[in-house]
Coordinates of C-alpha atoms and ligand atoms in Angstrom, one line a residue:
Chain A
M1 CA 94.8 146.9 92.7
H2 CA 94.4 143.6 91.0
K3 CA 94.1 140.2 92.5
D4 CA 95.3 136.9 91.1
I5 CA 95.9 133.4 92.2
V6 CA 99.6 132.8 92.9
Y7 CA 99.3 129.1 93.6
S8 CA 96.5 126.7 94.2
V9 CA 96.3 123.4 96.1
K10 CA 93.4 120.9 95.9
S11 CA 92.2 118.7 98.8
P12 CA 90.0 115.8 98.2
F13 CA 87.5 117.1 100.8
R14 CA 87.8 120.8 100.9
S15 CA 87.4 123.7 98.5
E16 CA 90.6 124.6 96.7
M17 CA 93.2 126.6 98.7
N18 CA 93.9 129.6 96.4
I19 CA 96.8 131.6 97.5
L20 CA 96.1 135.1 96.5
G21 CA 98.4 137.9 95.3
Y22 CA 97.3 141.5 95.5
R23 CA 99.2 143.8 93.2
F24 CA 99.4 147.6 93.5
G25 CA 101.0 149.9 91.1
K26 CA 102.8 148.9 87.9
G27 CA 106.4 148.5 86.7
E28 CA 109.5 147.5 88.6
K29 CA 109.0 144.7 91.1
S30 CA 109.7 146.9 94.1
A31 CA 108.3 145.4 97.3
C32 CA 106.6 142.1 98.2
I33 CA 104.9 141.5 101.5
V34 CA 104.1 137.9 102.6
G35 CA 101.7 137.0 105.5
P36 CA 101.2 133.8 107.5
T37 CA 102.7 130.5 106.5
R38 CA 101.5 128.9 109.7
G39 CA 97.9 128.4 110.9
N40 CA 98.3 130.2 114.2
E41 CA 99.6 133.4 112.7
V42 CA 96.4 135.3 113.0
Q43 CA 98.0 138.6 114.0
Q44 CA 100.1 138.4 110.8
L45 CA 97.0 137.8 108.8
Y46 CA 95.3 140.8 110.4
I47 CA 98.3 143.1 109.7
C48 CA 98.4 142.0 106.0
S49 CA 94.6 142.8 105.7
Q50 CA 95.2 146.3 107.0
I51 CA 98.1 146.8 104.6
I52 CA 95.9 145.7 101.7
K53 CA 93.2 148.1 102.9
T54 CA 95.7 151.0 103.1
L55 CA 97.4 150.3 99.8
S56 CA 94.1 150.1 98.0
R57 CA 93.3 153.7 99.3
L58 CA 96.7 155.0 98.4
E59 CA 96.5 153.6 94.9
K60 CA 93.1 155.3 94.4
T61 CA 94.6 158.6 95.4
G62 CA 97.7 158.2 93.2
A63 CA 100.1 157.8 96.1
I64 CA 101.9 154.8 94.6
V65 CA 105.0 156.3 92.9
N66 CA 105.2 155.5 89.1
N67 CA 107.0 152.4 88.0
N68 CA 106.6 150.5 91.2
E69 CA 104.8 147.3 91.8
I70 CA 103.9 146.2 95.3
M71 CA 102.6 142.7 95.8
V72 CA 100.9 141.4 99.0
I73 CA 100.3 137.7 99.7
P74 CA 98.0 137.9 102.7
T75 CA 98.2 134.2 103.6
V76 CA 100.0 131.2 102.3
N77 CA 98.1 128.7 104.4
Q78 CA 94.4 129.4 105.1
Y79 CA 93.9 125.6 105.2
S80 CA 95.8 125.5 108.5
I81 CA 94.3 128.7 109.8
N82 CA 90.7 127.4 109.2
T83 CA 91.4 124.2 111.1
E84 CA 93.5 125.8 113.8
K85 CA 96.5 123.7 113.0
R86 CA 99.9 125.3 113.2
F87 CA 101.5 123.4 110.4
W88 CA 100.3 121.8 107.2
A89 CA 97.5 119.6 108.6
M90 CA 98.1 116.5 106.5
D91 CA 101.7 115.8 107.4
N92 CA 102.6 118.5 110.1
T93 CA 105.3 120.1 107.9
D94 CA 106.1 123.7 108.1
I95 CA 105.9 125.7 104.8
N96 CA 108.4 128.2 106.2
R97 CA 111.0 125.4 106.3
M98 CA 110.5 124.3 102.7
F99 CA 111.9 127.3 100.7
P100 CA 113.0 127.6 97.9
G101 CA 110.7 124.6 97.4
D102 CA 110.5 121.9 94.7
E103 CA 107.8 121.9 92.0
E104 CA 108.0 118.1 91.9
G105 CA 108.4 117.4 95.6
E106 CA 106.1 116.9 98.5
T107 CA 103.0 119.1 98.9
T108 CA 104.4 121.8 101.1
K109 CA 107.6 122.0 98.9
R110 CA 105.3 122.5 95.9
I111 CA 103.5 125.3 97.8
A112 CA 106.9 126.9 98.7
A113 CA 108.1 126.6 95.1
G114 CA 104.8 128.2 93.9
I115 CA 105.2 131.1 96.3
F116 CA 108.9 131.6 95.7
N117 CA 108.3 131.8 92.0
A118 CA 105.9 134.6 92.6
V119 CA 107.9 136.5 95.2
K120 CA 111.4 136.3 93.8
G121 CA 112.9 139.2 91.9
F122 CA 111.4 141.9 94.1
S123 CA 113.9 144.5 95.4
Y124 CA 112.5 144.3 99.0
G125 CA 110.8 141.4 100.7
I126 CA 108.9 141.7 103.9
Q127 CA 107.6 138.7 105.8
F128 CA 105.4 138.7 108.8
A129 CA 106.5 135.6 110.7
S130 CA 106.4 134.1 114.2
F131 CA 108.8 132.1 116.3
H132 CA 109.1 128.5 117.1
T133 CA 109.2 129.4 120.8
P134 CA 105.8 130.7 121.9
G135 CA 106.0 133.9 123.9
D136 CA 105.9 137.7 123.5
F137 CA 108.6 139.8 121.9
I138 CA 109.4 143.4 121.5
P139 CA 108.4 144.5 118.0
H140 CA 111.4 144.2 115.8
V141 CA 112.8 143.6 112.3
R142 CA 114.9 140.5 111.9
M143 CA 117.5 139.8 109.3
M144 CA 119.6 136.8 108.7
E145 CA 123.3 137.3 108.5
T146 CA 123.8 135.8 105.1
G147 CA 126.5 138.2 104.1
Y148 CA 124.0 140.0 101.9
Q149 CA 122.0 141.6 104.7
N150 CA 121.8 145.3 105.0
T151 CA 120.9 146.4 108.5
S152 CA 120.9 150.1 107.7
L153 CA 117.9 149.4 105.4
A154 CA 116.2 147.5 108.3
N155 CA 116.5 150.7 110.3
L156 CA 114.1 152.5 107.9
F157 CA 111.1 150.6 109.3
G158 CA 111.4 152.8 112.3
L159 CA 110.8 149.9 114.7
P160 CA 112.7 150.1 118.0
Y161 CA 115.0 147.1 117.3
V162 CA 116.7 145.4 114.5
L163 CA 118.0 141.9 115.3
T164 CA 120.5 140.0 113.3
R165 CA 120.7 136.2 113.5
K166 CA 123.5 133.9 112.3
P167 CA 121.7 131.3 110.1
Q168 CA 121.5 127.8 111.6
P169 CA 120.8 124.7 109.4
I170 CA 117.2 125.0 110.4
D171 CA 117.0 128.5 108.9
T172 CA 118.0 127.6 105.4
G173 CA 114.5 126.6 104.5
T174 CA 112.9 129.9 105.5
L175 CA 111.6 132.4 103.0
N176 CA 113.7 135.2 104.5
Y177 CA 117.0 133.2 104.0
N178 CA 116.1 132.2 100.4
W179 CA 115.0 135.7 99.4
Q180 CA 118.3 137.1 100.5
L181 CA 120.3 134.4 98.7
N182 CA 118.3 135.3 95.6
G183 CA 119.1 139.0 95.7
T184 CA 116.1 140.4 97.5
N185 CA 116.6 142.5 100.6
A186 CA 114.6 140.4 103.0
F187 CA 113.2 141.5 106.4
S188 CA 111.0 139.6 108.8
V189 CA 108.8 141.8 110.9
Y190 CA 107.8 140.5 114.3
T191 CA 105.1 142.0 116.5
S192 CA 104.3 141.2 120.0
A193 CA 101.5 138.8 119.2
T194 CA 100.8 135.7 117.1
D195 CA 97.7 133.7 117.9
Y196 CA 95.6 136.6 119.1
I197 CA 95.2 140.1 117.8
D198 CA 97.1 142.9 119.5
E199 CA 95.7 146.0 117.8
K200 CA 98.4 148.3 119.0
S201 CA 101.3 146.3 117.8
A202 CA 99.4 145.5 114.5
N203 CA 99.1 149.2 113.8
Q204 CA 102.7 149.7 114.6
A205 CA 103.6 146.9 112.1
V206 CA 101.4 148.4 109.4
S207 CA 102.9 151.9 110.0
S208 CA 106.4 150.4 109.9
V209 CA 105.8 148.9 106.4
L210 CA 104.3 152.1 105.1
R211 CA 107.2 154.1 106.5
F212 CA 109.7 151.8 104.8
L213 CA 107.9 151.9 101.5
T214 CA 107.8 155.7 101.8
R215 CA 111.5 156.0 102.6
M216 CA 112.3 153.7 99.7
G217 CA 110.4 156.0 97.3
I218 CA 107.7 153.5 96.5
I219 CA 104.7 155.3 98.0
K220 CA 103.9 158.8 99.1
Y221 CA 102.6 158.7 102.6
N222 CA 102.9 161.1 105.4
C223 CA 104.0 159.3 108.5
H224 CA 105.7 159.6 111.8
N225 CA 109.5 159.0 111.8
G226 CA 109.3 156.1 114.2
F227 CA 112.3 155.1 116.2
I228 CA 116.0 155.1 115.3
A229 CA 116.5 151.4 115.8
T230 CA 119.0 149.7 118.2
T231 CA 120.7 146.9 116.3
L232 CA 121.3 143.7 118.3
E233 CA 122.9 140.3 117.6
E234 CA 120.7 137.5 118.7
E235 CA 123.5 135.5 120.2
L236 CA 124.2 138.4 122.6
L237 CA 120.8 138.3 124.1
M238 CA 120.9 136.8 127.6
S239 CA 118.7 133.8 128.3
I240 CA 117.1 133.7 131.7
R241 CA 115.8 130.2 132.6
A242 CA 113.3 128.8 135.1
D243 CA 115.1 126.5 137.6
V244 CA 111.9 124.5 138.6
S245 CA 108.7 123.5 136.9
G246 CA 105.2 124.6 138.0
I247 CA 102.7 127.4 137.5
Y248 CA 104.3 130.5 136.1
R249 CA 103.7 134.1 137.2
R250 CA 105.1 136.7 135.0
F251 CA 105.8 140.2 136.3
K252 CA 107.6 141.9 133.5
E253 CA 106.6 142.6 129.9
P254 CA 108.7 142.9 126.7
G255 CA 110.1 146.4 126.4
E256 CA 110.3 147.0 130.2
E257 CA 113.6 148.1 131.7
V258 CA 114.8 146.0 134.6
T259 CA 117.6 146.5 137.2
F260 CA 119.9 143.8 138.6
G261 CA 118.0 142.0 141.4
D262 CA 114.5 142.9 140.3
L263 CA 111.9 140.1 140.7
L264 CA 111.0 139.0 137.1
A265 CA 108.7 136.0 137.8
E266 CA 107.8 133.4 140.2
V267 CA 107.1 129.7 139.9
V268 CA 104.3 128.5 142.2
D269 CA 103.8 124.9 143.3
P270 CA 100.7 123.8 141.3
I271 CA 99.2 121.8 144.1
E272 CA 100.2 123.5 147.4
G273 CA 100.3 127.0 146.1
E274 CA 103.6 128.0 147.7
V275 CA 106.2 130.0 145.7
K276 CA 108.8 127.5 144.7
S277 CA 111.2 129.8 143.0
Q278 CA 111.8 133.5 142.3
I279 CA 113.4 134.5 139.1
I280 CA 115.6 137.5 139.6
A281 CA 117.2 139.8 137.0
P282 CA 120.8 138.7 136.7
S283 CA 121.7 142.0 135.1
D284 CA 120.3 145.4 134.1
G285 CA 118.7 145.6 130.8
I286 CA 115.5 145.6 128.7
I287 CA 113.2 142.6 128.3
F288 CA 113.3 141.4 124.7
F289 CA 111.3 138.2 125.0
A290 CA 109.0 136.9 127.7
H291 CA 107.5 133.4 128.1
G292 CA 103.7 133.6 127.8
K293 CA 102.3 130.3 129.0
P294 CA 100.8 129.8 132.5
L295 CA 103.0 126.7 133.0
V296 CA 106.7 126.3 132.9
I297 CA 109.2 123.4 132.7
E298 CA 112.5 123.5 134.4
N299 CA 115.3 125.0 132.2
C300 CA 112.9 126.6 129.8
T301 CA 113.9 130.1 128.7
V302 CA 111.4 132.5 130.3
Y303 CA 113.1 135.8 129.3
K304 CA 115.6 137.1 126.9
L305 CA 117.3 140.2 128.1
I306 CA 119.2 142.9 126.2
R307 CA 121.9 143.4 128.7
R308 CA 123.0 146.8 130.0
L309 CA 120.7 148.7 127.7
H310 CA 118.6 151.5 129.2
E311 CA 115.5 153.1 127.8
Chain B
M1 CA 118.8 96.4 135.5
V2 CA 116.8 99.5 134.8
K3 CA 118.6 102.8 134.9
T4 CA 117.4 106.4 134.5
V5 CA 119.2 108.2 131.7
F6 CA 117.5 111.5 132.1
S7 CA 114.8 113.0 134.4
I8 CA 113.1 116.3 134.5
D9 CA 110.2 117.7 136.5
L10 CA 107.0 118.5 134.5
P11 CA 104.8 121.2 135.8
V12 CA 102.3 119.1 137.7
L13 CA 103.2 116.1 139.9
E14 CA 105.2 114.2 137.2
N15 CA 108.7 113.5 136.1
M16 CA 109.6 112.8 132.5
C17 CA 112.2 110.0 132.6
I18 CA 114.1 108.3 129.9
L19 CA 115.0 104.8 131.0
K20 CA 117.2 102.1 129.8
N21 CA 117.6 98.4 130.6
R22 CA 121.2 97.2 130.9
L23 CA 121.8 93.5 130.3
Q24 CA 125.2 92.2 131.2
P25 CA 126.9 88.9 131.9
L26 CA 126.8 87.7 135.5
D27 CA 130.5 87.7 135.7
L28 CA 132.0 90.8 134.3
T29 CA 135.7 90.9 133.3
G30 CA 135.7 94.7 132.9
N31 CA 136.7 94.4 129.3
E32 CA 133.2 93.9 127.9
R33 CA 132.1 95.7 124.8
R34 CA 128.9 97.7 125.0
V35 CA 126.2 98.0 122.3
S36 CA 123.3 100.5 122.6
I37 CA 119.9 99.8 121.0
V38 CA 117.6 102.9 121.0
T39 CA 114.2 103.6 119.6
G40 CA 111.2 105.9 120.1
I41 CA 112.9 109.2 119.1
H42 CA 109.7 109.8 117.1
G43 CA 106.7 109.1 119.3
D44 CA 104.6 107.7 116.4
E45 CA 107.2 105.0 115.5
L46 CA 106.5 101.8 117.2
E47 CA 108.2 99.1 115.2
G48 CA 111.2 99.1 117.6
Q49 CA 109.0 98.3 120.6
Y50 CA 108.6 94.7 119.5
I51 CA 112.3 94.4 118.8
C52 CA 113.3 95.7 122.2
Y53 CA 111.0 93.3 123.9
E54 CA 112.2 90.4 121.8
I55 CA 115.9 91.1 122.3
I56 CA 115.5 91.3 126.1
R57 CA 113.4 88.2 126.1
R58 CA 115.8 86.1 124.1
I59 CA 118.8 87.4 126.1
K60 CA 117.2 86.7 129.5
E61 CA 116.4 83.2 128.4
N62 CA 120.0 82.6 127.3
M63 CA 122.1 84.7 129.6
E64 CA 125.0 82.2 129.3
H65 CA 125.5 83.3 125.7
L66 CA 125.8 87.0 126.5
C67 CA 129.4 88.2 126.4
G68 CA 129.0 91.9 126.5
I69 CA 126.8 94.8 127.8
I70 CA 123.6 95.6 125.9
D71 CA 121.8 98.8 126.8
I72 CA 118.3 99.0 125.5
Y73 CA 116.5 102.4 125.4
P74 CA 112.9 101.6 124.3
S75 CA 111.6 105.2 124.5
L76 CA 113.7 108.2 124.0
N77 CA 110.6 110.4 123.6
P78 CA 108.3 109.0 126.3
L79 CA 105.8 111.9 126.2
G80 CA 105.5 111.6 122.4
M81 CA 104.9 107.9 122.6
D82 CA 102.3 108.3 125.2
S83 CA 100.4 110.9 123.3
L84 CA 100.6 109.7 119.6
T85 CA 102.9 112.6 118.9
R86 CA 105.8 112.4 116.6
G87 CA 107.7 115.2 118.2
I88 CA 108.0 116.3 121.8
P89 CA 104.5 117.4 123.0
A90 CA 104.2 121.0 124.2
F91 CA 107.5 122.0 122.5
D92 CA 106.3 121.0 119.0
L93 CA 109.9 120.0 118.3
D94 CA 111.4 117.0 116.5
L95 CA 113.8 115.4 119.0
N96 CA 115.8 114.1 116.1
R97 CA 116.6 117.7 115.2
C98 CA 117.9 118.6 118.6
F99 CA 121.2 116.6 118.8
P100 CA 123.9 116.8 120.1
G101 CA 121.8 118.9 122.5
S102 CA 123.1 121.1 125.3
K103 CA 123.1 121.1 129.1
E104 CA 122.5 124.9 128.9
G105 CA 119.4 124.6 126.7
D106 CA 115.7 123.7 127.4
M107 CA 114.2 120.3 128.2
A108 CA 114.6 118.9 124.7
E109 CA 118.3 120.0 124.4
N110 CA 119.0 118.7 128.0
A111 CA 117.5 115.4 127.1
A112 CA 119.4 115.1 123.9
A113 CA 122.7 115.9 125.6
K114 CA 122.1 113.3 128.3
I115 CA 121.2 110.7 125.7
V116 CA 124.4 111.3 123.8
E117 CA 126.5 111.3 126.9
D118 CA 125.0 108.0 128.0
I119 CA 125.6 106.3 124.7
L120 CA 129.1 107.6 124.2
G121 CA 131.6 104.8 124.8
S122 CA 129.5 102.2 123.2
H123 CA 131.1 100.0 120.5
L124 CA 128.1 100.5 118.3
C125 CA 124.6 102.0 118.4
I126 CA 121.5 100.8 116.6
D127 CA 118.7 103.4 116.2
L128 CA 115.4 101.8 115.3
H129 CA 112.9 103.9 113.4
S130 CA 109.6 103.2 111.7
S131 CA 108.4 105.1 108.7
N132 CA 105.8 107.7 109.4
I133 CA 102.1 106.8 109.2
F134 CA 102.0 107.8 105.5
L135 CA 104.5 105.3 104.0
R136 CA 105.4 101.7 104.4
E137 CA 109.1 100.8 104.2
I138 CA 110.9 97.5 103.8
P139 CA 113.5 97.0 106.5
Q140 CA 116.4 99.2 105.4
V141 CA 119.3 101.2 106.6
R142 CA 120.0 104.7 105.4
M143 CA 123.4 106.3 105.6
I144 CA 125.2 109.1 104.1
E145 CA 128.1 108.5 101.7
E146 CA 130.8 109.7 104.2
N147 CA 129.9 107.1 106.7
A148 CA 129.5 104.2 104.3
S149 CA 132.9 102.7 104.8
M150 CA 132.5 102.7 108.5
L151 CA 128.9 101.5 108.6
L152 CA 128.4 99.1 105.7
P153 CA 130.2 96.2 107.2
Y154 CA 127.9 96.3 110.2
A155 CA 124.8 97.0 108.2
K156 CA 125.4 94.0 106.0
L157 CA 125.1 91.8 109.1
L158 CA 121.7 93.1 110.1
N159 CA 119.6 90.8 107.9
L160 CA 118.3 93.7 105.9
D161 CA 116.7 93.9 102.5
F162 CA 118.2 97.2 101.5
V163 CA 120.9 99.7 102.3
W164 CA 120.3 103.2 100.9
V165 CA 123.5 105.2 100.7
H166 CA 122.7 108.8 99.8
P167 CA 124.5 112.1 99.5
S168 CA 124.7 114.0 102.8
A169 CA 122.2 116.7 103.5
T170 CA 122.6 119.5 106.0
V171 CA 119.3 118.7 107.8
Q172 CA 120.8 115.5 109.0
N173 CA 123.3 117.3 111.2
A174 CA 121.0 117.4 114.1
T175 CA 120.1 113.7 114.3
L176 CA 121.2 111.3 117.0
A177 CA 122.9 109.1 114.4
H178 CA 124.9 112.1 113.1
A179 CA 125.9 113.2 116.7
L180 CA 127.1 109.7 117.5
N181 CA 128.8 108.9 114.2
T182 CA 130.9 112.1 114.5
N183 CA 131.8 111.2 118.0
G184 CA 133.2 107.8 117.7
V185 CA 130.2 105.6 118.0
P186 CA 129.2 104.0 114.7
T187 CA 125.4 104.3 114.6
I188 CA 123.1 102.6 112.2
A189 CA 119.7 104.0 111.7
V190 CA 117.3 101.3 110.7
E191 CA 113.9 102.1 109.2
M192 CA 111.1 99.7 108.6
G193 CA 107.3 99.3 108.4
T194 CA 104.9 102.1 109.0
G195 CA 104.1 104.6 111.8
M196 CA 101.7 103.6 114.6
R197 CA 102.0 99.9 113.7
I198 CA 104.1 96.9 114.6
T199 CA 104.9 94.6 111.7
K200 CA 106.0 91.4 113.5
Q201 CA 107.6 89.9 110.4
F202 CA 110.0 92.9 110.1
G203 CA 110.6 92.9 113.8
D204 CA 111.6 89.3 113.8
Q205 CA 113.9 89.9 110.8
I206 CA 115.8 92.7 112.4
T207 CA 116.0 90.9 115.8
E208 CA 117.7 88.0 114.0
G209 CA 120.0 90.5 112.3
I210 CA 120.9 92.2 115.6
F211 CA 121.9 88.8 117.1
C212 CA 124.1 88.2 113.9
L213 CA 125.8 91.5 114.5
L214 CA 126.3 90.8 118.2
K215 CA 127.8 87.4 117.4
E216 CA 130.2 88.9 114.8
I217 CA 131.6 91.4 117.3
G218 CA 132.0 88.8 119.9
M219 CA 129.1 89.7 122.2
W220 CA 126.8 86.7 121.7
S221 CA 127.9 83.1 121.6
G222 CA 124.5 81.5 120.8
D223 CA 123.4 80.2 117.4
V224 CA 122.3 82.8 114.8
I225 CA 121.0 82.6 111.3
L226 CA 122.9 83.4 108.2
P227 CA 121.9 87.1 107.5
K228 CA 120.4 88.1 104.1
T229 CA 122.7 90.0 101.8
P230 CA 121.1 93.4 101.4
I231 CA 120.9 95.3 98.1
V232 CA 123.1 98.3 98.5
S233 CA 122.0 101.3 96.5
S234 CA 125.6 102.5 95.9
E235 CA 126.8 99.2 94.5
G236 CA 126.1 98.6 90.8
H237 CA 124.0 100.9 88.7
R238 CA 121.1 101.5 90.9
D239 CA 118.9 104.5 91.1
V240 CA 116.1 105.5 93.4
T241 CA 113.1 107.0 91.5
M242 CA 110.3 108.7 93.4
V243 CA 106.8 109.0 92.2
H244 CA 104.6 111.7 93.7
A245 CA 100.8 112.2 93.4
E246 CA 99.9 114.7 90.7
A247 CA 96.3 114.9 91.9
S248 CA 94.5 114.9 95.3
G249 CA 92.1 112.2 96.3
I250 CA 92.1 108.6 97.7
F251 CA 95.0 106.4 96.6
L252 CA 94.2 102.8 95.8
P253 CA 97.4 100.9 95.2
A254 CA 97.6 98.2 92.5
V255 CA 101.1 97.1 93.4
K256 CA 102.4 95.1 96.4
H257 CA 105.1 96.4 98.7
W258 CA 108.6 94.9 98.1
N259 CA 107.7 93.6 94.7
S260 CA 109.3 94.1 91.3
I261 CA 107.6 96.3 88.8
K262 CA 108.1 96.9 85.1
K263 CA 108.0 100.3 83.4
G264 CA 104.4 100.9 82.3
D265 CA 102.8 98.8 85.0
V266 CA 100.0 100.3 87.0
I267 CA 101.1 101.5 90.4
G268 CA 97.5 102.5 91.4
D269 CA 94.8 105.1 91.0
I270 CA 94.0 108.3 92.8
V271 CA 90.2 108.4 92.8
N272 CA 87.5 111.0 93.5
T273 CA 85.0 109.5 96.0
L274 CA 82.4 112.2 95.2
T275 CA 82.3 111.9 91.4
G276 CA 83.5 108.3 91.1
E277 CA 86.2 109.5 88.6
I278 CA 89.8 108.5 88.4
E279 CA 91.8 111.6 89.0
Q280 CA 95.2 110.0 88.2
H281 CA 96.1 106.7 86.8
I282 CA 99.7 106.2 88.1
I283 CA 102.1 104.3 85.8
A284 CA 105.5 103.1 86.8
P285 CA 108.2 105.3 85.1
C286 CA 110.9 102.6 85.2
D287 CA 111.6 98.9 86.1
G288 CA 112.6 98.1 89.6
M289 CA 111.5 97.2 93.1
V290 CA 108.9 99.1 95.2
F291 CA 110.7 99.6 98.5
T292 CA 108.5 102.5 99.8
L293 CA 104.7 102.4 99.3
R294 CA 102.1 104.9 100.3
E295 CA 100.2 103.5 103.2
Y296 CA 97.9 106.4 104.1
P297 CA 95.0 106.6 101.6
V298 CA 94.4 110.3 101.6
V299 CA 96.8 112.2 99.3
N300 CA 97.4 115.7 98.2
S301 CA 99.1 116.7 95.0
G302 CA 102.8 116.1 95.9
S303 CA 102.3 113.2 98.4
L304 CA 104.9 110.5 97.9
I305 CA 103.4 107.4 96.4
V306 CA 106.3 105.0 95.8
R307 CA 110.1 104.9 95.8
I308 CA 111.4 102.4 93.2
L309 CA 114.9 101.0 93.3
G310 CA 115.8 100.6 89.7
G311 CA 118.7 99.0 87.8
D312 CA 120.5 95.8 88.3
L313 CA 119.0 93.9 91.2
Ligands
ZN401 ZN1 112.0 108.2 113.1

């Protein structure tokens, strides 16, 4: 393993933010793994640290196959992590909307350009990301439908679901999208947590990456086969919305199977305590996403359902 | 007359309401044109507040000169304005990236859809923005090339200093101005001043301009000034040059906003307040006019320092 500084940012008042790259093995640029771009992505940071720990051991025992280089960038934005800001603290911009970046542009575009320079050219790119909408998801691999995506490769992670998304204008600044346009097979891996650590889904994410690297012939590692993934299109997920605002009581978790008519959640009057509304399953299916906050605003999506799918 | 454009329940004992004030002649013929004036999409942009107040005040004092319907929307993002938040609090979303919105979506999309629905049918819309807290801007209008032939005649009446016509960018697709411009309501996005401030001089200038525009389209019969002729970036050989910080530190400007500058002049210094050293001595790369100037003193490498309009002025 060797460690170098991929990009560095100076603040007038803080020590330099050195973005580190950990390299394992030598030769072809095989796989690149990128951790948090946002300050609340602590689970993603934890996952990357566990991957670095494991790859260091594997390298020592000669388990990285010859002529393969793996790079891990465990965080792109420790400035925001350390101040508990979600985005770049100075101007509230999101680094994961700035790719491919601009070396002569604004600060976060420079950071994105510095990172993109370091991560482009790898055969496989894996990013641990989070969603704009806070809430809990089924662990899955996400690919952008750029025309270059290869969902059968995404299956090799062995996570239960692979989700494809049609790119919206807002997606064109993400690392995933630009990686793919640049010829890297790019995957975003989502676990069930973001701003807290969920050990179980973190382990699942680490295993999924090791499984993928093994199946691509980059490392030698004995692992469980995982799942044969179900592939979904994001637009076919069914949104279930709250019809009133108030205190939110959730009854179902991501991954749970529900039947038409099941009680999914309740909204309680925040002053008088009565149940104002019951949210009922409009179809059979499996919960893909669940709203996580204790309050809810009318019309907010509280669940996304994979319709008519059974366990 | 105050009307509710959009209302939604918040979790605890509160409604979020977007309100407008409709000013109209006492005797309506039914053929009046309508103009919508909106502001406050970004909760940290307050320059439009003074303009809304001033327009309503002047119209109320001279109702006899009003020959059309003026809808004034002083706060499209009331929660943001109340909480010094640029976007929509809790959602962490830029409202001006949510248009045209959807009735099927969440609060932000619902609000965006209602705003568009309410403004549709207007003869014209003026969307007042400030800069953010980091930059100071002269009163200007920005438009994309495709809309220039439709919008320039109106923009030239607005008593502006500058019209910046630039190539279209995909990110603008989700703005209110784009949603309205593609749906038959010519919409002019005005930008001026700085975030979290009111620059009365700029507010007065644009208020005068709005009355000039109203007079031109037959909605105001009172006296108006002769509007300034703005510099238009696409007319003549004019280029916009941006200068970014190449060091981090405290920016001390040496130039004045909206002043001409010569190549080689000092724009300012980025200094280190711990060592007393100058980290970067910033020199103008070209002749021109400083129309954007860094307002917020703390800079990182990459922070925008000035925009200079070069060429034949
Ligand atoms: Zn704005």
